Short mmCIF file of N, CA and C in Angstrom, two decimals:
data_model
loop_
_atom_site.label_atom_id
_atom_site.label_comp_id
_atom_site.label_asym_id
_atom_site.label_seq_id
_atom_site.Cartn_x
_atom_site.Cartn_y
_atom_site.Cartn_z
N UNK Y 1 50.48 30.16 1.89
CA UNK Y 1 49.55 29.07 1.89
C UNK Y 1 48.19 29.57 1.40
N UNK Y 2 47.69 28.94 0.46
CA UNK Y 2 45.75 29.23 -0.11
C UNK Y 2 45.01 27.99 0.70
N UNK Y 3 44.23 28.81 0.79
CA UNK Y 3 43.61 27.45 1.46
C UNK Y 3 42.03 27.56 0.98
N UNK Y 4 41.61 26.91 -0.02
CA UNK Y 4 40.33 26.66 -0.39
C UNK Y 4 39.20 25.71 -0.32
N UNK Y 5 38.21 26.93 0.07
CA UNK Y 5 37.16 25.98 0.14
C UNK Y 5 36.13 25.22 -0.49
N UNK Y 6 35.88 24.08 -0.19
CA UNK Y 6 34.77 23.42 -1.14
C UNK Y 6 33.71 23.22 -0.56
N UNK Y 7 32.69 23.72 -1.26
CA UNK Y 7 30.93 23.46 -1.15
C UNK Y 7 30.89 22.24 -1.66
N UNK Y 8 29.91 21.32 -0.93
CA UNK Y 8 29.24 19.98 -1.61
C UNK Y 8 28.18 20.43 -1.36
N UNK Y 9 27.17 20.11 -2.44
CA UNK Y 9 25.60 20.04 -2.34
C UNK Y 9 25.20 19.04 -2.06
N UNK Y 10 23.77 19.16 -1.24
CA UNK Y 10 23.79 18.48 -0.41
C UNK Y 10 21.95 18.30 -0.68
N UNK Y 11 21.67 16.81 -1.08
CA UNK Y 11 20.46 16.15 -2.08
C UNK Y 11 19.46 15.71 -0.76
N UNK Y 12 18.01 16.27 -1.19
CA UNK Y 12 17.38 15.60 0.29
C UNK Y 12 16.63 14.56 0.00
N UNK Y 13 16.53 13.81 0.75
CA UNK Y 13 15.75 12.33 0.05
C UNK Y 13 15.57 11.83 0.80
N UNK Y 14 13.97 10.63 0.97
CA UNK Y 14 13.50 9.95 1.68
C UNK Y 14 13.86 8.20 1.47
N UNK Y 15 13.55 7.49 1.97
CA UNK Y 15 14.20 6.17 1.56
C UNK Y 15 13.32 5.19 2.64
N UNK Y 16 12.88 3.87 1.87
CA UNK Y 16 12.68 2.80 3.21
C UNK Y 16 13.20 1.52 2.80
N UNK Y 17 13.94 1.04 4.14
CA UNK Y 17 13.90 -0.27 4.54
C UNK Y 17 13.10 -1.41 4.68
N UNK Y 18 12.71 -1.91 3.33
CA UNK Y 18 11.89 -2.64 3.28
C UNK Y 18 12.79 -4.15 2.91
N UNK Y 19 12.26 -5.19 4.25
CA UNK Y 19 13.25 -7.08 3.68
C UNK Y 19 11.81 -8.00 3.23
N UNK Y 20 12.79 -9.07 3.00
CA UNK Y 20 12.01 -10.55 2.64
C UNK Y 20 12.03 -10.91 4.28
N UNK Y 21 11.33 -11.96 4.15
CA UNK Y 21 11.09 -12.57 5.21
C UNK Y 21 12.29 -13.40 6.05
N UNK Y 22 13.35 -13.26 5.04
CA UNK Y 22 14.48 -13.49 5.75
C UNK Y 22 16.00 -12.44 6.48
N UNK Y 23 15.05 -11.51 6.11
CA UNK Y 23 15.78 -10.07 6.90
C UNK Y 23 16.74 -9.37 6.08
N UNK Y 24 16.49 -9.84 4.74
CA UNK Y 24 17.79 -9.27 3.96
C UNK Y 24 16.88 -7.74 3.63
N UNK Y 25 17.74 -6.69 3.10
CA UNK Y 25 16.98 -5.61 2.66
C UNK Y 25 17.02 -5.10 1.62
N UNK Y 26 15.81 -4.96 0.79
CA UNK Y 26 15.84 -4.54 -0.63
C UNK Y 26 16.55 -3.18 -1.07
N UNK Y 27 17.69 -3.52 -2.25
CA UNK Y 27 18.31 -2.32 -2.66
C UNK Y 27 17.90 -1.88 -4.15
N UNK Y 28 17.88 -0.76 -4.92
CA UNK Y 28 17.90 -0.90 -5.92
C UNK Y 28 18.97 0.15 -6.72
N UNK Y 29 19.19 -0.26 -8.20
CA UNK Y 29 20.09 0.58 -8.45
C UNK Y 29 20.01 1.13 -9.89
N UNK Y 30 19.94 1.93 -10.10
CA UNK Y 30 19.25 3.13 -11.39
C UNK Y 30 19.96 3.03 -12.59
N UNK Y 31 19.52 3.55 -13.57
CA UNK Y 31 20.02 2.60 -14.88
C UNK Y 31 21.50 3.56 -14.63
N UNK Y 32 22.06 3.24 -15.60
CA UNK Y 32 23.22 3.96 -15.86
C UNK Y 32 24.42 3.99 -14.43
N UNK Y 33 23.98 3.38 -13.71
CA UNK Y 33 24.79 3.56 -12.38
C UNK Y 33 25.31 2.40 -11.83
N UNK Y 34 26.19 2.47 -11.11
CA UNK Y 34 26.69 0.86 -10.14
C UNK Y 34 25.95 0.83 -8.94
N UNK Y 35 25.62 1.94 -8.17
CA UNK Y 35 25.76 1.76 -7.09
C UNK Y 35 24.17 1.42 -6.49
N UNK Y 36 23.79 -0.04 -5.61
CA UNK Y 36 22.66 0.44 -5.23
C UNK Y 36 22.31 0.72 -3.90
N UNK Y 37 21.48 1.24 -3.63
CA UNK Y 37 20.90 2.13 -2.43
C UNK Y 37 19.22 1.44 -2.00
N UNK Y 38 19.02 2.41 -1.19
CA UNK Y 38 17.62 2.03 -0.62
C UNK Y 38 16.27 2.79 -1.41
N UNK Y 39 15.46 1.71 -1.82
CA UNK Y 39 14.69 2.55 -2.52
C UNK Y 39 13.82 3.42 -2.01
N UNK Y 40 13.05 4.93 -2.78
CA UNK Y 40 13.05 5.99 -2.81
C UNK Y 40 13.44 7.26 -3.17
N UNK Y 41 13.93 8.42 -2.89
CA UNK Y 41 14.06 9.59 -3.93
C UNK Y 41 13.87 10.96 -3.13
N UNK Y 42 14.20 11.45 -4.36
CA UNK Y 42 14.30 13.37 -3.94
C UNK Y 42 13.05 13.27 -3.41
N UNK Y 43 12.75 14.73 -2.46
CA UNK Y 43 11.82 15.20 -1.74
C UNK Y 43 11.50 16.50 -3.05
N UNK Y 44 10.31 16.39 -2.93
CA UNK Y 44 9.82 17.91 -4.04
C UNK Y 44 8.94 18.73 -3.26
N UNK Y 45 9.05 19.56 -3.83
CA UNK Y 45 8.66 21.18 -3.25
C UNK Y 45 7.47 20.78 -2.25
N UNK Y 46 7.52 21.08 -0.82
CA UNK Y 46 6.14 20.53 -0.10
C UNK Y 46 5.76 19.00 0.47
N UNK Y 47 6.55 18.84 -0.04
CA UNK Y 47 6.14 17.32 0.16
C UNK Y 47 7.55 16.38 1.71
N UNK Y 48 6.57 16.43 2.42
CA UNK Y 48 7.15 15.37 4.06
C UNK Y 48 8.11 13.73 2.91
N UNK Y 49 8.46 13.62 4.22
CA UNK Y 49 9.57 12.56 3.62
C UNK Y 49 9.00 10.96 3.12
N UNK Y 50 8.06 10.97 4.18
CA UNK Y 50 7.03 9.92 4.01
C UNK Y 50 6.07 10.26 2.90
N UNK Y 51 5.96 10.95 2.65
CA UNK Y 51 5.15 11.02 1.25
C UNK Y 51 5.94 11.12 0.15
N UNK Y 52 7.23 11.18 0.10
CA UNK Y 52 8.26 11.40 -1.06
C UNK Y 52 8.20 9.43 -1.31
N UNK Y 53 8.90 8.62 0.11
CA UNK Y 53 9.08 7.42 -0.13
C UNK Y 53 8.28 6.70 -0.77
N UNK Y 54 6.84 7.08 0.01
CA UNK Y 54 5.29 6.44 -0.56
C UNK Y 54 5.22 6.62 -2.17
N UNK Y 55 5.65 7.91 -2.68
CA UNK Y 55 5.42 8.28 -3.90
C UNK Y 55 6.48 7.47 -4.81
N UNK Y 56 7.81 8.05 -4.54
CA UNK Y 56 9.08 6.87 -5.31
C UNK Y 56 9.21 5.46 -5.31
N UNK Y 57 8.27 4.57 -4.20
CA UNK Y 57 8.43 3.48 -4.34
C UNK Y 57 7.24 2.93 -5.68
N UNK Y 58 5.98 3.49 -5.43
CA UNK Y 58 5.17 3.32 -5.71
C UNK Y 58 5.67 3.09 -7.48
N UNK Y 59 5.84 4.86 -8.06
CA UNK Y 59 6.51 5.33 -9.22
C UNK Y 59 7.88 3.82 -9.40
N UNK Y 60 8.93 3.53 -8.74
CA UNK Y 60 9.95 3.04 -9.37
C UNK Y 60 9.45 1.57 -8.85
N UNK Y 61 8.85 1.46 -7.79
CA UNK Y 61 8.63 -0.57 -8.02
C UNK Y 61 7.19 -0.75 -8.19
N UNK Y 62 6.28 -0.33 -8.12
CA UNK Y 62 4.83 -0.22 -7.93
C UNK Y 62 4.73 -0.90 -6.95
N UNK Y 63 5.06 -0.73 -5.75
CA UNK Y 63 4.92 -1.16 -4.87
C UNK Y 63 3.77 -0.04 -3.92
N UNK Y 64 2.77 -0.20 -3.68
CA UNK Y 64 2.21 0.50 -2.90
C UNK Y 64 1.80 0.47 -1.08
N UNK Y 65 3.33 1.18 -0.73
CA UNK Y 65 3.13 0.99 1.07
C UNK Y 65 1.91 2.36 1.82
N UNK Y 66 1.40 1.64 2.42
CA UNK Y 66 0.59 2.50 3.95
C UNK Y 66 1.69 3.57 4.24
N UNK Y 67 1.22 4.94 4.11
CA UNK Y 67 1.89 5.72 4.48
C UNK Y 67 1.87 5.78 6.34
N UNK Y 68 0.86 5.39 6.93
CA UNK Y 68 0.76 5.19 8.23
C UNK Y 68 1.79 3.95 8.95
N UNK Y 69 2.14 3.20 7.91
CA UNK Y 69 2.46 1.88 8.64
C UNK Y 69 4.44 2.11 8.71
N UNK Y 70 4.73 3.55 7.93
CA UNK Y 70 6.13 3.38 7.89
C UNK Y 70 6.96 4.03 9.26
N UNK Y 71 7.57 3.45 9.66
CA UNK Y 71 8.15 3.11 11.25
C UNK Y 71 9.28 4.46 10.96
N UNK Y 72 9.53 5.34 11.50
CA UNK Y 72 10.67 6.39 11.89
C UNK Y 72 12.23 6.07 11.75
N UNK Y 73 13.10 5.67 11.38
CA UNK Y 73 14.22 5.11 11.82
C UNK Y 73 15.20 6.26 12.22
N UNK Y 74 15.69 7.18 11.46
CA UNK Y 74 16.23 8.17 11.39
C UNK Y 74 16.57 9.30 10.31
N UNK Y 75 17.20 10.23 10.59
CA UNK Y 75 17.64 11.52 8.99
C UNK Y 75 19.21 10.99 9.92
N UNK Y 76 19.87 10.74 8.23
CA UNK Y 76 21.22 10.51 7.84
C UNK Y 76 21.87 11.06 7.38
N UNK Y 77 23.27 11.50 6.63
CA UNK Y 77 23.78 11.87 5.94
C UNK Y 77 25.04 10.72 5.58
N UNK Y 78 25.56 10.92 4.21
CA UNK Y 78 26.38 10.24 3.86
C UNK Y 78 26.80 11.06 2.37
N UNK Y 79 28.30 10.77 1.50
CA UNK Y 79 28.61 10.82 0.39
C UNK Y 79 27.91 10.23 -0.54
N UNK Y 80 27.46 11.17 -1.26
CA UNK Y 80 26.10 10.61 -2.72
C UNK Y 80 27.04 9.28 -3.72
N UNK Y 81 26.27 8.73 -3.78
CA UNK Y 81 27.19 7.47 -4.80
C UNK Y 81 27.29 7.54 -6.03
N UNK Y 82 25.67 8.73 -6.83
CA UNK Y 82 26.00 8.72 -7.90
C UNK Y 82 26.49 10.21 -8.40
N UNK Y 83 26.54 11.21 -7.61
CA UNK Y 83 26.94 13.09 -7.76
C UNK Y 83 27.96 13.31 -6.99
N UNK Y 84 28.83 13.17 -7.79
CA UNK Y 84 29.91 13.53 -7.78
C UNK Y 84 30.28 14.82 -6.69
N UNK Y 85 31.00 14.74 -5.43
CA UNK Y 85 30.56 16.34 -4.96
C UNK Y 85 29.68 16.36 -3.96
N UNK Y 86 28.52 15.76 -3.90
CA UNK Y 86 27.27 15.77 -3.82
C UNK Y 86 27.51 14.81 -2.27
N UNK Y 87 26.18 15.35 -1.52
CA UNK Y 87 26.16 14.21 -0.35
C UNK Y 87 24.39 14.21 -0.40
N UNK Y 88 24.29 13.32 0.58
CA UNK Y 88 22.58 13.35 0.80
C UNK Y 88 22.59 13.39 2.26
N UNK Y 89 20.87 13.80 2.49
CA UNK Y 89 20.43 14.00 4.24
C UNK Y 89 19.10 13.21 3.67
N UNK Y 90 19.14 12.33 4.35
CA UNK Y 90 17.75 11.28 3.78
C UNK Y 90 16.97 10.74 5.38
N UNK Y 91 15.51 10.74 5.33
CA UNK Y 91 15.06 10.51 5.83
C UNK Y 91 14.49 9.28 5.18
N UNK Y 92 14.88 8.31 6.85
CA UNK Y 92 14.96 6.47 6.50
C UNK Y 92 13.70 6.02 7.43
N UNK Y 93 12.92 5.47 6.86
CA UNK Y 93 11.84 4.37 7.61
C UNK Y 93 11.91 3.09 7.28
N UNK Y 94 11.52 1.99 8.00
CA UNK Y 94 10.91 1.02 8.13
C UNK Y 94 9.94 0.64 8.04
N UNK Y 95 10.05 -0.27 7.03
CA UNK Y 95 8.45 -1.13 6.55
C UNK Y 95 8.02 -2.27 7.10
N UNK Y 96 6.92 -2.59 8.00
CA UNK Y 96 7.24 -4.17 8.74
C UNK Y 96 6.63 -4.93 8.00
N UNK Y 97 6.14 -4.58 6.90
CA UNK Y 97 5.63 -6.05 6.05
C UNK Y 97 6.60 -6.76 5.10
N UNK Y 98 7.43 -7.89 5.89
CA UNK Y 98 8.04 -7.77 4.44
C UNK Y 98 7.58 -8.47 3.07
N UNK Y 99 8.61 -8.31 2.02
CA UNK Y 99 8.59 -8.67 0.65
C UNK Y 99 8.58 -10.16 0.73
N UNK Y 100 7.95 -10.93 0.04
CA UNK Y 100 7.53 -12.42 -0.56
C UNK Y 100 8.62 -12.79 -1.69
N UNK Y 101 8.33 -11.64 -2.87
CA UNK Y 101 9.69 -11.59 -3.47
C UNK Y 101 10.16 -10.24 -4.29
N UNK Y 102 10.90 -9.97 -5.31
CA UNK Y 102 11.48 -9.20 -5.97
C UNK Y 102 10.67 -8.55 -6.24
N UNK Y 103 10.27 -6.83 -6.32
CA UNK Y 103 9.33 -6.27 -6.69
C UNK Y 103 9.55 -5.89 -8.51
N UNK Y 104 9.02 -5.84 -9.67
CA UNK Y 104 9.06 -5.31 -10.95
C UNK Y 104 10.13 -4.06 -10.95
N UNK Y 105 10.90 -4.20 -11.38
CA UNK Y 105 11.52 -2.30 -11.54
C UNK Y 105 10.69 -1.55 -12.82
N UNK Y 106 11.03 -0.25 -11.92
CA UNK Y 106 9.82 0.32 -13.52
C UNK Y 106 11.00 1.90 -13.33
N UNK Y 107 10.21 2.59 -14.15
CA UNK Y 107 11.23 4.23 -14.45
C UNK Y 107 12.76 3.74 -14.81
N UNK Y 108 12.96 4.53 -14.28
CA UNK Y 108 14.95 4.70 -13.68
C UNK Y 108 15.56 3.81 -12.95
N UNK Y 109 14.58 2.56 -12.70
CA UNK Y 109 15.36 1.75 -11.89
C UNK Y 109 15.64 0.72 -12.85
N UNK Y 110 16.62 0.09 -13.23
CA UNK Y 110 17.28 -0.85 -13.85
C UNK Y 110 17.53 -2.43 -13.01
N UNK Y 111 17.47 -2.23 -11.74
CA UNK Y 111 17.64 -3.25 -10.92
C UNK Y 111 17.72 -3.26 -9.38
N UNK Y 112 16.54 -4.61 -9.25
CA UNK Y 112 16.48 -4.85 -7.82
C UNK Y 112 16.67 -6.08 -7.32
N UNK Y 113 17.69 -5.76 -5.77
CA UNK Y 113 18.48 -7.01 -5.32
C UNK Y 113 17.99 -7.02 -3.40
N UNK Y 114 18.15 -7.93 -3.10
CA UNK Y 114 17.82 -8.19 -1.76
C UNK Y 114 19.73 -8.11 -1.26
N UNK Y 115 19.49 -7.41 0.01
CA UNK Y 115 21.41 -7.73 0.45
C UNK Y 115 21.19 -8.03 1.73
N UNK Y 116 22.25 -9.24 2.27
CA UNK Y 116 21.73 -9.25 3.60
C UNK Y 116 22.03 -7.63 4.78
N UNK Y 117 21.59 -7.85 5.97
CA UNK Y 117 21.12 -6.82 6.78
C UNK Y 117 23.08 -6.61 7.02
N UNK Y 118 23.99 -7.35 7.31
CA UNK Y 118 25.26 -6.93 7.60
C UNK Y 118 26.34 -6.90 6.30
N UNK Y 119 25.56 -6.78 5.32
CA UNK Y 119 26.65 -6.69 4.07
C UNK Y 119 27.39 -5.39 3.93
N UNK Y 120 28.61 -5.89 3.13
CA UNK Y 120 29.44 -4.66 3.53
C UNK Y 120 29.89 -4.48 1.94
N UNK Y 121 29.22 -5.03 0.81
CA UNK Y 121 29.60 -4.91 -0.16
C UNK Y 121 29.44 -3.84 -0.97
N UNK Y 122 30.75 -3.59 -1.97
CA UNK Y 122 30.86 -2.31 -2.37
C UNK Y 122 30.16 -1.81 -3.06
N UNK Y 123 29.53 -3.04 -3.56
CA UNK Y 123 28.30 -2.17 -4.59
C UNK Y 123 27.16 -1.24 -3.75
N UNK Y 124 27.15 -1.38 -2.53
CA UNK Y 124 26.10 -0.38 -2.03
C UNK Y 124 26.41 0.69 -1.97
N UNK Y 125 25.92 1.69 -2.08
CA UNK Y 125 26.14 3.13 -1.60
C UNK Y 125 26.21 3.29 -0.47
N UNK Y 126 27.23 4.29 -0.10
CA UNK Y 126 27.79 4.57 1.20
C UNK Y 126 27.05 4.66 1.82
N UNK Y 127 25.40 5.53 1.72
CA UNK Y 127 24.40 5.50 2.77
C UNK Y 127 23.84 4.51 3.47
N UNK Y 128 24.11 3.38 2.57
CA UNK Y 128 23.36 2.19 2.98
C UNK Y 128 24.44 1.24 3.50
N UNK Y 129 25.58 0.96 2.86
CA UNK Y 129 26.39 0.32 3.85
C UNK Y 129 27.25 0.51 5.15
N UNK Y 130 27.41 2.21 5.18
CA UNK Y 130 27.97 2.64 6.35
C UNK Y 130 27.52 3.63 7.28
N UNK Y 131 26.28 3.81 6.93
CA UNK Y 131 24.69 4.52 8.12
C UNK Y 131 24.11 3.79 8.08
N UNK Y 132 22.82 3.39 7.67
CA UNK Y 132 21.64 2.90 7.36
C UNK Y 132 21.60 1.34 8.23
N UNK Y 133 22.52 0.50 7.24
CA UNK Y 133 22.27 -1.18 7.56
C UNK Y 133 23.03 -1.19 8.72
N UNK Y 134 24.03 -0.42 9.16
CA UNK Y 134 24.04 -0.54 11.03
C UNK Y 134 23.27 -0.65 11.46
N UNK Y 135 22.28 0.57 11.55
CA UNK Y 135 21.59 1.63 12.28
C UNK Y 135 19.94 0.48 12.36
N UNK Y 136 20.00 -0.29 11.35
CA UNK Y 136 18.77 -1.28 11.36
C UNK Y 136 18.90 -2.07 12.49
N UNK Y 137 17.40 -2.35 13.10
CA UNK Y 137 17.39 -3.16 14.14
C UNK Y 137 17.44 -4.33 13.77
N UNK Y 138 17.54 -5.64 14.82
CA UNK Y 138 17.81 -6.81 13.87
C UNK Y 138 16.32 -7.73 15.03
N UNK Y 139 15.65 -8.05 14.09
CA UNK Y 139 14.17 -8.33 14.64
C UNK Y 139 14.22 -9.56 13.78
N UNK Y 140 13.83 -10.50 14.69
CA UNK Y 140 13.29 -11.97 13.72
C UNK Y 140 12.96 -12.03 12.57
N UNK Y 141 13.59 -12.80 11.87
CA UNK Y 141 12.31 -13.08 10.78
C UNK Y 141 12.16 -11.65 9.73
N UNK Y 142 13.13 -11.09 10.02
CA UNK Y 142 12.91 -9.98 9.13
C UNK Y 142 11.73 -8.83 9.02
N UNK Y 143 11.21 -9.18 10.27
CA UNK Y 143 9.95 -8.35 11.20
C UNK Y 143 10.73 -6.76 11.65
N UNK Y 144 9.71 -6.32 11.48
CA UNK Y 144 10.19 -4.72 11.71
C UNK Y 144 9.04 -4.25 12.94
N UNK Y 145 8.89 -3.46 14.21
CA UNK Y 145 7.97 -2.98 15.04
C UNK Y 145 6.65 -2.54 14.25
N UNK Y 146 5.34 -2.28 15.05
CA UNK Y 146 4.71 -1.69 14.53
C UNK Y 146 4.53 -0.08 14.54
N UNK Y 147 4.25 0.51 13.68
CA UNK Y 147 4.54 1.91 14.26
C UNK Y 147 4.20 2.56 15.46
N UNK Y 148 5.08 3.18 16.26
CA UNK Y 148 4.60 3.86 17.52
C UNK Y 148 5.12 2.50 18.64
N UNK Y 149 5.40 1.83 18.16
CA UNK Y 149 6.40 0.72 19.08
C UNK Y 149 7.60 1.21 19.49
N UNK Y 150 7.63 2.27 20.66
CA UNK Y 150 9.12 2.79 21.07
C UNK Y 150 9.70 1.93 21.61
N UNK Y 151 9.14 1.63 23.09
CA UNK Y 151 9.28 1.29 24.48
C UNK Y 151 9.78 -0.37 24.31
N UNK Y 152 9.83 -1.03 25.45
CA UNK Y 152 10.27 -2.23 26.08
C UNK Y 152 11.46 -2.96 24.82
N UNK Y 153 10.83 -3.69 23.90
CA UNK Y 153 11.81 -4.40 22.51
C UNK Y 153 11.95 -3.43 21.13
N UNK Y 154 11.13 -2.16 21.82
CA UNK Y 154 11.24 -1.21 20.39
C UNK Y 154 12.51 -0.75 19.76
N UNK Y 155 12.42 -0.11 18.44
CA UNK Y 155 12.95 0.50 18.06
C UNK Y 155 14.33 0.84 18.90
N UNK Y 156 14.16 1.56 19.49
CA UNK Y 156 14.92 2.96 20.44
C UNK Y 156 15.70 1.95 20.82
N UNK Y 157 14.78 0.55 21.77
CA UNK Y 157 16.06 -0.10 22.42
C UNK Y 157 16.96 -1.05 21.20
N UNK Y 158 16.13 -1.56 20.25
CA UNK Y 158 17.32 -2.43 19.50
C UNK Y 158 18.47 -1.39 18.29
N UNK Y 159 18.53 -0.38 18.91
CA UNK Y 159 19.50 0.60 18.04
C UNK Y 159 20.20 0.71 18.97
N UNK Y 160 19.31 1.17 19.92
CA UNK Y 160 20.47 1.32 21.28
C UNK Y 160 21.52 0.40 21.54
N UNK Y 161 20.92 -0.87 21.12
CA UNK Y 161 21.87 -2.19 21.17
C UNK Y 161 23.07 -2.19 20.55
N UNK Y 162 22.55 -1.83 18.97
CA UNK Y 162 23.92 -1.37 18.38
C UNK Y 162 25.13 -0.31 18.11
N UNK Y 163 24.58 0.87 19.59
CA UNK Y 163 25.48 1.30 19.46
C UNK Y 163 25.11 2.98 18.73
N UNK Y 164 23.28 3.35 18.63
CA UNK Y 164 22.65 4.15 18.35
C UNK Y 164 21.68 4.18 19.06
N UNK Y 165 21.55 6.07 18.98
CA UNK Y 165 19.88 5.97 19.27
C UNK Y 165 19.52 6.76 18.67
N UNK Y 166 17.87 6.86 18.98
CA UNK Y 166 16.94 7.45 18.08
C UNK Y 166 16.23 8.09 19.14
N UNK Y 167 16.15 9.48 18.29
CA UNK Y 167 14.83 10.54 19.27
C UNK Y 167 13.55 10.77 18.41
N UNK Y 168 13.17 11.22 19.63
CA UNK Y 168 11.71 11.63 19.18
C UNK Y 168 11.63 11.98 17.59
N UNK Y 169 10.17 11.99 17.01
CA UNK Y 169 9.89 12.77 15.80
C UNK Y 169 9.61 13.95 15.97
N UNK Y 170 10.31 14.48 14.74
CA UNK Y 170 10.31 16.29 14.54
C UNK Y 170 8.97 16.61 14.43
N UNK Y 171 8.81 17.66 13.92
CA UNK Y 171 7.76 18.31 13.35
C UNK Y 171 7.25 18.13 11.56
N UNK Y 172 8.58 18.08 11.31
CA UNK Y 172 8.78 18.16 9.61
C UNK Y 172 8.76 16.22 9.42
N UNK Y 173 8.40 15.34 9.89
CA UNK Y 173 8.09 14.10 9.80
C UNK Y 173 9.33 13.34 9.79
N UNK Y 174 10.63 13.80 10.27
CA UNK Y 174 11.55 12.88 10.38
C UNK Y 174 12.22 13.16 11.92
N UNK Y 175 13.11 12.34 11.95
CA UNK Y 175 13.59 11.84 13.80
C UNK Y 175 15.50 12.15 13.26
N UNK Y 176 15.86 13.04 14.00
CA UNK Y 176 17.47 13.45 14.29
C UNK Y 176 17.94 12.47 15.20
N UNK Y 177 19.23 11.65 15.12
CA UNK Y 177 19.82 11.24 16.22
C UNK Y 177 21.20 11.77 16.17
N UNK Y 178 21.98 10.77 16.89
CA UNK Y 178 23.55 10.80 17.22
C UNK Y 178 23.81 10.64 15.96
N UNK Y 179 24.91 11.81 15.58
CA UNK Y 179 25.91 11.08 14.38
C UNK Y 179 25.09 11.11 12.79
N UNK Y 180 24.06 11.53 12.98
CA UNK Y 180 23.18 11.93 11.86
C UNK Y 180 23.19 13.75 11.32
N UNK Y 181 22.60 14.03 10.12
CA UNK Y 181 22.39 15.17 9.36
C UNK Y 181 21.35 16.00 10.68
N UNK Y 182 21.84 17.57 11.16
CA UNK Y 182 21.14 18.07 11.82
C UNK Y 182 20.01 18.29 11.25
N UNK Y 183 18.43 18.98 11.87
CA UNK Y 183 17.84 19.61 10.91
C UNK Y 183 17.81 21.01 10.56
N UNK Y 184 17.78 21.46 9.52
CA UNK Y 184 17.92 23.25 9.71
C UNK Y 184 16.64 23.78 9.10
#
């Protein structure tokens, strides 16, 4: 018997959950590709996760979010949708303002779609349909906490609801839970 092993590389990236006012959550999906995901991007040399998202959203929708105002959700892992091989450990926040409507795509992004919060459709990338849009709390109105909102209707408890939780923030600007990418 051989028994061989395979390395997957493994892509680090920040990402936020940003909806319309009707709770659906914006995906987008890069030229040349099917699959879409949550917008944001690689982390570069130095740079916290929240400043990667701030930077990729900005760069691919011109969308410009408060780096203060983005809510913790968790670091994930899942099978990469477009690298072959490849997985990602992405650090996910929450945006509580939401979108009015469709933001411009600009760079590498070819297209942006709103999906509702329990879609299970295949066009999403695995991160987003089978971590991520669980793992979202489900808040009125497509309302997200304000940051530093743990306690009583926070965060912590409406994950907890579904069946997750969320710990504290690291040091390195993202939050480890159950069932998520350790940090090393």
């Amino acid at each position: 018997m051989r028994i061989v092993s395979v390395h997957m590389s493994v892509i680090r990236i920040a990402a936020v959950v940003i909806r319309n006012a009707g709770g659906d959550i914006l995906s987008v999906r890069k030229r040349g590709t099917v699959a879409f995901m949550l917008p944001g991007g690689k982390l570069e040399a130095g740079e916290t996760g929240r400043q990667t998202a701030v930077r990729e959203i900005s760069e691919e929708l011109g969308v410009d979010l408060d780096p203060e105002l983005l809510v913790p959700l968790g670091r994930f892992g899942a099978p990469a949708a477009n690298e072959a091989g490849c997985s990602v450990d992405c650090d996910v926040f929450l945006y509580p303002s939401p979108l009015d409507q469709l933001p411009e795509v600009r760079a590498e992004i070819e297209e942006a779609r709103f999906f509702r919060a329990d879609s299970v459709d295949p066009v999403l990338a695995p991160l987003s349909r089978d971590v991520v849009f669980p793992a979202v709390p489900r808040f009125p109105d497509g309302a997200v906490p304000e940051p530093g909102h743990r306690d009583g209707v926070g965060i912590s408890d409406a994950v907890r609801g579904n069946s997750r939780h969320v710990y504290g923030p690291s040091s390195n600007d993202s939050i480890t839970g159950r069932g998520v990418v350790p940090e090393v």
